[in-house]
PDB file of C-alpha atoms in Angstrom:
ATOM      1  CA  GLU O   1     199.941 -34.688 108.558  1.00  0.00           C
ATOM      2  CA  ALA O   2     202.092 -33.714 105.589  1.00  0.00           C
ATOM      3  CA  GLY O   3     205.480 -35.387 105.395  1.00  0.00           C
ATOM      4  CA  VAL O   4     208.869 -34.035 104.392  1.00  0.00           C
ATOM      5  CA  ALA O   5     208.669 -32.665 100.861  1.00  0.00           C
ATOM      6  CA  GLN O   6     211.615 -32.701  98.475  1.00  0.00           C
ATOM      7  CA  SER O   7     212.071 -31.560  94.904  1.00  0.00           C
ATOM      8  CA  PRO O   8     212.988 -32.360  92.260  1.00  0.00           C
ATOM      9  CA  ARG O   9     212.534 -36.118  92.402  1.00  0.00           C
ATOM     10  CA  TYR O  10     215.172 -36.738  89.740  1.00  0.00           C
ATOM     11  CA  LYS O  11     217.960 -34.630  88.276  1.00  0.00           C
ATOM     12  CA  ILE O  12     220.475 -35.409  85.563  1.00  0.00           C
ATOM     13  CA  ILE O  13     223.392 -33.056  84.976  1.00  0.00           C
ATOM     14  CA  GLU O  14     226.827 -33.124  83.429  1.00  0.00           C
ATOM     15  CA  LYS O  15     229.946 -32.919  85.540  1.00  0.00           C
ATOM     16  CA  ARG O  16     231.071 -29.419  86.466  1.00  0.00           C
ATOM     17  CA  GLN O  17     227.493 -28.132  86.303  1.00  0.00           C
ATOM     18  CA  SER O  18     225.707 -26.863  89.380  1.00  0.00           C
ATOM     19  CA  VAL O  19     222.529 -28.231  90.933  1.00  0.00           C
ATOM     20  CA  ALA O  20     220.224 -27.371  93.831  1.00  0.00           C
ATOM     21  CA  PHE O  21     217.794 -29.426  95.873  1.00  0.00           C
ATOM     22  CA  TRP O  22     214.925 -28.150  97.964  1.00  0.00           C
ATOM     23  CA  CYS O  23     213.403 -29.486 101.162  1.00  0.00           C
ATOM     24  CA  ASN O  24     210.350 -28.492 103.179  1.00  0.00           C
ATOM     25  CA  PRO O  25     210.298 -30.218 106.573  1.00  0.00           C
ATOM     26  CA  ILE O  26     207.319 -31.206 108.661  1.00  0.00           C
ATOM     27  CA  SER O  27     205.684 -28.178 110.205  1.00  0.00           C
ATOM     28  CA  GLY O  28     207.045 -27.492 113.655  1.00  0.00           C
ATOM     29  CA  HIS O  29     210.197 -29.551 113.240  1.00  0.00           C
ATOM     30  CA  ALA O  30     213.111 -27.369 114.258  1.00  0.00           C
ATOM     31  CA  THR O  31     215.839 -29.786 113.225  1.00  0.00           C
ATOM     32  CA  LEU O  32     216.606 -30.532 109.584  1.00  0.00           C
ATOM     33  CA  TYR O  33     219.142 -32.928 108.103  1.00  0.00           C
ATOM     34  CA  TRP O  34     220.608 -33.601 104.658  1.00  0.00           C
ATOM     35  CA  TYR O  35     221.857 -37.124 104.070  1.00  0.00           C
ATOM     36  CA  GLN O  36     223.654 -38.496 100.996  1.00  0.00           C
ATOM     37  CA  GLN O  37     222.909 -42.088  99.995  1.00  0.00           C
ATOM     38  CA  ILE O  38     225.211 -43.579  97.393  1.00  0.00           C
ATOM     39  CA  LEU O  39     223.877 -46.661  95.611  1.00  0.00           C
ATOM     40  CA  GLY O  40     224.367 -49.774  97.716  1.00  0.00           C
ATOM     41  CA  GLN O  41     225.322 -47.832 100.844  1.00  0.00           C
ATOM     42  CA  GLY O  42     223.571 -46.480 103.863  1.00  0.00           C
ATOM     43  CA  PRO O  43     222.839 -42.760 104.148  1.00  0.00           C
ATOM     44  CA  LYS O  44     225.602 -40.448 105.360  1.00  0.00           C
ATOM     45  CA  LEU O  45     224.872 -37.200 107.197  1.00  0.00           C
ATOM     46  CA  LEU O  46     226.068 -34.131 105.310  1.00  0.00           C
ATOM     47  CA  ILE O  47     224.690 -31.303 107.422  1.00  0.00           C
ATOM     48  CA  GLN O  48     222.311 -30.719 110.320  1.00  0.00           C
ATOM     49  CA  PHE O  49     220.442 -27.519 111.134  1.00  0.00           C
ATOM     50  CA  GLN O  50     218.575 -26.509 114.226  1.00  0.00           C
ATOM     51  CA  ASN O  51     216.280 -23.670 113.286  1.00  0.00           C
ATOM     52  CA  ASN O  52     218.495 -21.699 110.886  1.00  0.00           C
ATOM     53  CA  GLY O  53     221.809 -22.497 112.569  1.00  0.00           C
ATOM     54  CA  VAL O  54     224.241 -25.243 111.602  1.00  0.00           C
ATOM     55  CA  VAL O  55     224.698 -27.934 114.271  1.00  0.00           C
ATOM     56  CA  ASP O  56     227.018 -30.264 112.379  1.00  0.00           C
ATOM     57  CA  ASP O  57     228.583 -29.959 108.930  1.00  0.00           C
ATOM     58  CA  SER O  58     231.718 -32.000 109.592  1.00  0.00           C
ATOM     59  CA  GLN O  59     231.015 -34.374 106.694  1.00  0.00           C
ATOM     60  CA  LEU O  60     229.989 -31.744 104.145  1.00  0.00           C
ATOM     61  CA  PRO O  61     232.541 -31.280 101.305  1.00  0.00           C
ATOM     62  CA  LYS O  62     232.600 -27.537 101.699  1.00  0.00           C
ATOM     63  CA  ASP O  63     234.662 -26.869  98.595  1.00  0.00           C
ATOM     64  CA  ARG O  64     231.674 -27.793  96.431  1.00  0.00           C
ATOM     65  CA  PHE O  65     228.632 -28.302  98.675  1.00  0.00           C
ATOM     66  CA  SER O  66     226.691 -25.584 100.441  1.00  0.00           C
ATOM     67  CA  ALA O  67     223.395 -25.520 102.288  1.00  0.00           C
ATOM     68  CA  GLU O  68     221.159 -22.984 103.886  1.00  0.00           C
ATOM     69  CA  ARG O  69     217.941 -22.994 105.804  1.00  0.00           C
ATOM     70  CA  LEU O  70     215.769 -20.036 105.064  1.00  0.00           C
ATOM     71  CA  LYS O  71     214.061 -18.548 108.124  1.00  0.00           C
ATOM     72  CA  GLY O  72     214.416 -21.862 109.929  1.00  0.00           C
ATOM     73  CA  VAL O  73     211.954 -23.671 107.666  1.00  0.00           C
ATOM     74  CA  ASP O  74     212.812 -24.649 104.056  1.00  0.00           C
ATOM     75  CA  SER O  75     216.312 -25.664 103.105  1.00  0.00           C
ATOM     76  CA  THR O  76     218.347 -25.842  99.917  1.00  0.00           C
ATOM     77  CA  LEU O  77     221.425 -27.955  99.251  1.00  0.00           C
ATOM     78  CA  LYS O  78     223.674 -26.904  96.383  1.00  0.00           C
ATOM     79  CA  ILE O  79     226.523 -28.614  94.592  1.00  0.00           C
ATOM     80  CA  GLN O  80     228.869 -26.503  92.471  1.00  0.00           C
ATOM     81  CA  PRO O  81     230.643 -27.870  90.503  1.00  0.00           C
ATOM     82  CA  ALA O  82     229.317 -31.424  90.480  1.00  0.00           C
ATOM     83  CA  LYS O  83     231.583 -34.451  90.136  1.00  0.00           C
ATOM     84  CA  LEU O  84     230.785 -37.944  88.953  1.00  0.00           C
ATOM     85  CA  GLU O  85     231.074 -39.259  92.516  1.00  0.00           C
ATOM     86  CA  ASP O  86     228.251 -36.963  93.623  1.00  0.00           C
ATOM     87  CA  SER O  87     225.759 -39.273  91.916  1.00  0.00           C
ATOM     88  CA  ALA O  88     223.515 -40.362  94.769  1.00  0.00           C
ATOM     89  CA  VAL O  89     220.131 -39.892  96.389  1.00  0.00           C
ATOM     90  CA  TYR O  90     219.974 -36.803  98.590  1.00  0.00           C
ATOM     91  CA  LEU O  91     217.615 -37.311 101.483  1.00  0.00           C
ATOM     92  CA  CYS O  92     216.189 -34.599 103.651  1.00  0.00           C
ATOM     93  CA  ALA O  93     214.896 -35.428 107.119  1.00  0.00           C
ATOM     94  CA  SER O  94     213.426 -33.479 109.997  1.00  0.00           C
ATOM     95  CA  SER O  95     212.763 -34.036 113.655  1.00  0.00           C
ATOM     96  CA  LEU O  96     211.570 -32.302 116.778  1.00  0.00           C
ATOM     97  CA  VAL O  97     214.224 -30.698 118.952  1.00  0.00           C
ATOM     98  CA  PRO O  98     215.524 -33.235 121.467  1.00  0.00           C
ATOM     99  CA  GLY O  99     214.237 -32.629 124.919  1.00  0.00           C
ATOM    100  CA  ARG O 100     213.720 -34.205 128.274  1.00  0.00           C
ATOM    101  CA  GLY O 101     211.518 -37.235 128.000  1.00  0.00           C
ATOM    102  CA  ARG O 102     211.763 -37.354 124.238  1.00  0.00           C
ATOM    103  CA  THR O 103     213.470 -40.686 123.835  1.00  0.00           C
ATOM    104  CA  ASN O 104     212.461 -41.977 120.461  1.00  0.00           C
ATOM    105  CA  GLU O 105     214.799 -39.731 118.415  1.00  0.00           C
ATOM    106  CA  LYS O 106     212.609 -40.242 115.401  1.00  0.00           C
ATOM    107  CA  LEU O 107     213.732 -38.780 112.083  1.00  0.00           C
ATOM    108  CA  PHE O 108     211.151 -38.291 109.349  1.00  0.00           C
ATOM    109  CA  PHE O 109     212.601 -38.644 105.862  1.00  0.00           C
ATOM    110  CA  GLY O 110     211.491 -37.365 102.486  1.00  0.00           C
ATOM    111  CA  SER O 111     211.586 -39.537  99.364  1.00  0.00           C
ATOM    112  CA  GLY O 112     214.814 -37.960  98.207  1.00  0.00           C
ATOM    113  CA  THR O 113     216.252 -36.437  95.048  1.00  0.00           C
ATOM    114  CA  GLN O 114     218.099 -38.861  92.819  1.00  0.00           C
ATOM    115  CA  LEU O 115     221.044 -37.106  91.195  1.00  0.00           C
ATOM    116  CA  SER O 116     222.897 -38.543  88.211  1.00  0.00           C
ATOM    117  CA  VAL O 117     226.103 -36.785  87.150  1.00  0.00           C
ATOM    118  CA  LEU O 118     227.247 -37.757  83.658  1.00  0.00           C
TER     119      LEU O 118
ATOM    120  CA  ALA W   1     235.226 -44.371 115.157  1.00  0.00           C
ATOM    121  CA  GLN W   2     231.896 -46.027 114.749  1.00  0.00           C
ATOM    122  CA  LYS W   3     230.924 -48.705 112.305  1.00  0.00           C
ATOM    123  CA  VAL W   4     227.806 -50.701 111.519  1.00  0.00           C
ATOM    124  CA  THR W   5     227.986 -53.904 109.522  1.00  0.00           C
ATOM    125  CA  GLN W   6     225.039 -55.653 107.937  1.00  0.00           C
ATOM    126  CA  ALA W   7     226.638 -58.711 106.424  1.00  0.00           C
ATOM    127  CA  GLN W   8     223.519 -59.878 104.598  1.00  0.00           C
ATOM    128  CA  THR W   9     223.272 -57.913 101.363  1.00  0.00           C
ATOM    129  CA  GLU W  10     220.083 -59.595 100.169  1.00  0.00           C
ATOM    130  CA  ILE W  11     217.600 -62.011 101.688  1.00  0.00           C
ATOM    131  CA  SER W  12     214.762 -63.704  99.843  1.00  0.00           C
ATOM    132  CA  VAL W  13     211.972 -65.544 101.655  1.00  0.00           C
ATOM    133  CA  VAL W  14     208.526 -66.841 100.942  1.00  0.00           C
ATOM    134  CA  GLU W  15     205.560 -65.249 102.660  1.00  0.00           C
ATOM    135  CA  LYS W  16     204.885 -66.472 106.225  1.00  0.00           C
ATOM    136  CA  GLU W  17     208.507 -67.439 106.798  1.00  0.00           C
ATOM    137  CA  ASP W  18     210.359 -65.876 109.712  1.00  0.00           C
ATOM    138  CA  VAL W  19     213.441 -63.862 108.808  1.00  0.00           C
ATOM    139  CA  THR W  20     216.254 -62.363 110.893  1.00  0.00           C
ATOM    140  CA  LEU W  21     218.326 -59.415 109.756  1.00  0.00           C
ATOM    141  CA  ASP W  22     221.744 -59.209 111.369  1.00  0.00           C
ATOM    142  CA  CYS W  23     223.469 -56.058 112.607  1.00  0.00           C
ATOM    143  CA  VAL W  24     226.885 -55.821 114.229  1.00  0.00           C
ATOM    144  CA  TYR W  25     228.276 -52.527 115.462  1.00  0.00           C
ATOM    145  CA  GLU W  26     231.567 -51.082 116.657  1.00  0.00           C
ATOM    146  CA  THR W  27     231.959 -48.160 119.011  1.00  0.00           C
ATOM    147  CA  ARG W  28     234.253 -47.137 121.851  1.00  0.00           C
ATOM    148  CA  ASP W  29     231.528 -45.180 123.589  1.00  0.00           C
ATOM    149  CA  THR W  30     229.821 -46.544 126.674  1.00  0.00           C
ATOM    150  CA  THR W  31     226.674 -44.604 125.847  1.00  0.00           C
ATOM    151  CA  TYR W  32     225.236 -45.100 122.414  1.00  0.00           C
ATOM    152  CA  TYR W  33     221.966 -45.609 120.602  1.00  0.00           C
ATOM    153  CA  LEU W  34     220.937 -48.181 118.033  1.00  0.00           C
ATOM    154  CA  PHE W  35     218.240 -47.862 115.404  1.00  0.00           C
ATOM    155  CA  TRP W  36     216.461 -49.731 112.662  1.00  0.00           C
ATOM    156  CA  TYR W  37     214.939 -48.001 109.660  1.00  0.00           C
ATOM    157  CA  LYS W  38     212.931 -49.421 106.758  1.00  0.00           C
ATOM    158  CA  GLN W  39     213.273 -48.026 103.229  1.00  0.00           C
ATOM    159  CA  PRO W  40     210.407 -49.130 100.962  1.00  0.00           C
ATOM    160  CA  PRO W  41     210.582 -48.662  97.179  1.00  0.00           C
ATOM    161  CA  SER W  42     209.132 -45.149  97.545  1.00  0.00           C
ATOM    162  CA  GLY W  43     212.489 -44.100  98.997  1.00  0.00           C
ATOM    163  CA  GLU W  44     211.737 -42.497 102.354  1.00  0.00           C
ATOM    164  CA  LEU W  45     213.272 -44.137 105.404  1.00  0.00           C
ATOM    165  CA  VAL W  46     210.771 -45.091 108.084  1.00  0.00           C
ATOM    166  CA  PHE W  47     211.799 -45.242 111.737  1.00  0.00           C
ATOM    167  CA  LEU W  48     211.213 -48.602 113.413  1.00  0.00           C
ATOM    168  CA  ILE W  49     213.014 -48.542 116.760  1.00  0.00           C
ATOM    169  CA  ARG W  50     215.639 -46.880 118.934  1.00  0.00           C
ATOM    170  CA  ARG W  51     217.461 -48.573 121.833  1.00  0.00           C
ATOM    171  CA  ASN W  52     220.010 -47.118 124.194  1.00  0.00           C
ATOM    172  CA  SER W  53     223.106 -48.999 125.308  1.00  0.00           C
ATOM    173  CA  PHE W  54     221.866 -49.411 128.872  1.00  0.00           C
ATOM    174  CA  ASP W  55     218.681 -51.188 127.924  1.00  0.00           C
ATOM    175  CA  GLU W  56     219.318 -54.747 126.817  1.00  0.00           C
ATOM    176  CA  GLN W  57     215.748 -55.898 127.074  1.00  0.00           C
ATOM    177  CA  ASN W  58     214.451 -57.455 123.918  1.00  0.00           C
ATOM    178  CA  GLU W  59     211.488 -55.737 122.360  1.00  0.00           C
ATOM    179  CA  ILE W  60     208.497 -57.008 120.451  1.00  0.00           C
ATOM    180  CA  SER W  61     206.128 -54.931 118.389  1.00  0.00           C
ATOM    181  CA  GLY W  62     203.559 -56.983 116.537  1.00  0.00           C
ATOM    182  CA  ARG W  63     205.420 -59.193 114.072  1.00  0.00           C
ATOM    183  CA  TYR W  64     208.688 -57.352 114.704  1.00  0.00           C
ATOM    184  CA  SER W  65     211.173 -58.186 117.445  1.00  0.00           C
ATOM    185  CA  TRP W  66     214.655 -56.981 118.265  1.00  0.00           C
ATOM    186  CA  ASN W  67     217.453 -58.778 120.081  1.00  0.00           C
ATOM    187  CA  PHE W  68     220.154 -56.547 121.577  1.00  0.00           C
ATOM    188  CA  GLN W  69     223.278 -58.284 122.895  1.00  0.00           C
ATOM    189  CA  LYS W  70     226.108 -56.064 124.110  1.00  0.00           C
ATOM    190  CA  SER W  71     228.381 -59.067 124.616  1.00  0.00           C
ATOM    191  CA  THR W  72     228.441 -59.677 120.863  1.00  0.00           C
ATOM    192  CA  SER W  73     227.798 -56.050 119.796  1.00  0.00           C
ATOM    193  CA  SER W  74     224.739 -57.124 117.888  1.00  0.00           C
ATOM    194  CA  PHE W  75     221.267 -55.717 117.405  1.00  0.00           C
ATOM    195  CA  ASN W  76     219.341 -58.190 115.282  1.00  0.00           C
ATOM    196  CA  PHE W  77     215.863 -57.720 113.862  1.00  0.00           C
ATOM    197  CA  THR W  78     213.373 -60.528 113.320  1.00  0.00           C
ATOM    198  CA  ILE W  79     210.187 -60.408 111.293  1.00  0.00           C
ATOM    199  CA  THR W  80     207.790 -63.201 112.157  1.00  0.00           C
ATOM    200  CA  ALA W  81     205.393 -64.530 109.532  1.00  0.00           C
ATOM    201  CA  SER W  82     206.755 -62.226 106.836  1.00  0.00           C
ATOM    202  CA  GLN W  83     204.416 -60.528 104.365  1.00  0.00           C
ATOM    203  CA  VAL W  84     204.940 -59.153 100.877  1.00  0.00           C
ATOM    204  CA  VAL W  85     204.598 -55.620 102.284  1.00  0.00           C
ATOM    205  CA  ASP W  86     207.721 -56.244 104.341  1.00  0.00           C
ATOM    206  CA  SER W  87     209.786 -56.152 101.139  1.00  0.00           C
ATOM    207  CA  ALA W  88     212.162 -53.212 101.525  1.00  0.00           C
ATOM    208  CA  VAL W  89     215.729 -52.279 102.380  1.00  0.00           C
ATOM    209  CA  TYR W  90     216.383 -52.369 106.109  1.00  0.00           C
ATOM    210  CA  PHE W  91     219.095 -50.274 107.721  1.00  0.00           C
ATOM    211  CA  CYS W  92     220.672 -50.597 111.120  1.00  0.00           C
ATOM    212  CA  ALA W  93     222.231 -47.409 112.491  1.00  0.00           C
ATOM    213  CA  LEU W  94     224.271 -46.194 115.460  1.00  0.00           C
ATOM    214  CA  ARG W  95     224.702 -42.869 117.215  1.00  0.00           C
ATOM    215  CA  ALA W  96     227.397 -42.277 119.807  1.00  0.00           C
ATOM    216  CA  GLY W  97     226.305 -40.600 122.993  1.00  0.00           C
ATOM    217  CA  GLY W  98     228.583 -37.652 122.464  1.00  0.00           C
ATOM    218  CA  THR W  99     227.419 -36.848 118.973  1.00  0.00           C
ATOM    219  CA  SER W 100     224.480 -34.706 117.992  1.00  0.00           C
ATOM    220  CA  TYR W 101     220.938 -36.021 118.057  1.00  0.00           C
ATOM    221  CA  GLY W 102     220.185 -37.438 114.629  1.00  0.00           C
ATOM    222  CA  LYS W 103     223.800 -37.925 113.524  1.00  0.00           C
ATOM    223  CA  LEU W 104     223.465 -41.571 112.596  1.00  0.00           C
ATOM    224  CA  THR W 105     226.039 -43.962 111.177  1.00  0.00           C
ATOM    225  CA  PHE W 106     224.178 -46.385 108.946  1.00  0.00           C
ATOM    226  CA  GLY W 107     225.063 -49.884 107.829  1.00  0.00           C
ATOM    227  CA  GLN W 108     225.006 -50.844 104.178  1.00  0.00           C
ATOM    228  CA  GLY W 109     221.462 -52.139 104.368  1.00  0.00           C
ATOM    229  CA  THR W 110     219.842 -55.526 103.742  1.00  0.00           C
ATOM    230  CA  ILE W 111     217.465 -55.930 100.823  1.00  0.00           C
ATOM    231  CA  LEU W 112     214.568 -58.122 101.908  1.00  0.00           C
ATOM    232  CA  THR W 113     212.307 -59.621  99.273  1.00  0.00           C
ATOM    233  CA  VAL W 114     209.227 -61.508 100.403  1.00  0.00           C
ATOM    234  CA  HIS W 115     207.647 -63.611  97.672  1.00  0.00           C
ATOM    235  CA  PRO W 116     203.945 -64.518  97.723  1.00  0.00           C
TER     236      PRO W 116
END
């Protein structure tokens, strides 16, 4: 079974430039997440989609970050304009929709995009 | 507010040693869920376990075991007879019962290095 695919693997930009990350979740996974992992810290949820609707974006800096999920499958996360503090690994994850009897709440993560803002 | 603290930043052991990774959490919710994830050098986080706040039974899975103690708000993870392949960053995480499925609050992580 194919895992969560992310691209690019690495990205280096200068501050005030824009950047976009792409994620393709596991086939059949209705829920998709974007997490930000700053060096030395645990991941922090930025936004969560279920199908193509937003479930939670309370921690997304909406003045510069945006995300969409095309047709409930692939997703893109954009930063415009980037700041130095946006340097981090951006992780995409997916999961099945929670349901009765589904107790493991297992998220499947991609390998991430490492962003360096200079 | 929720918080997860992993006080051990780095642990180094020699192969076959047992090692325990500590996790302490804070939450005001009576219903919550605790997790452990492993992050190998490849970068993707790998799910290890989920426990709910009403189930304090310890769990063993092969060389892995977890000790959940509500009285001390701890959810510690032990690897028995460690192997080089266990080298990774390990994260403890928490989700409050009222928050959305998958909205995890992670600790800072513990870097485990197992030397041959």
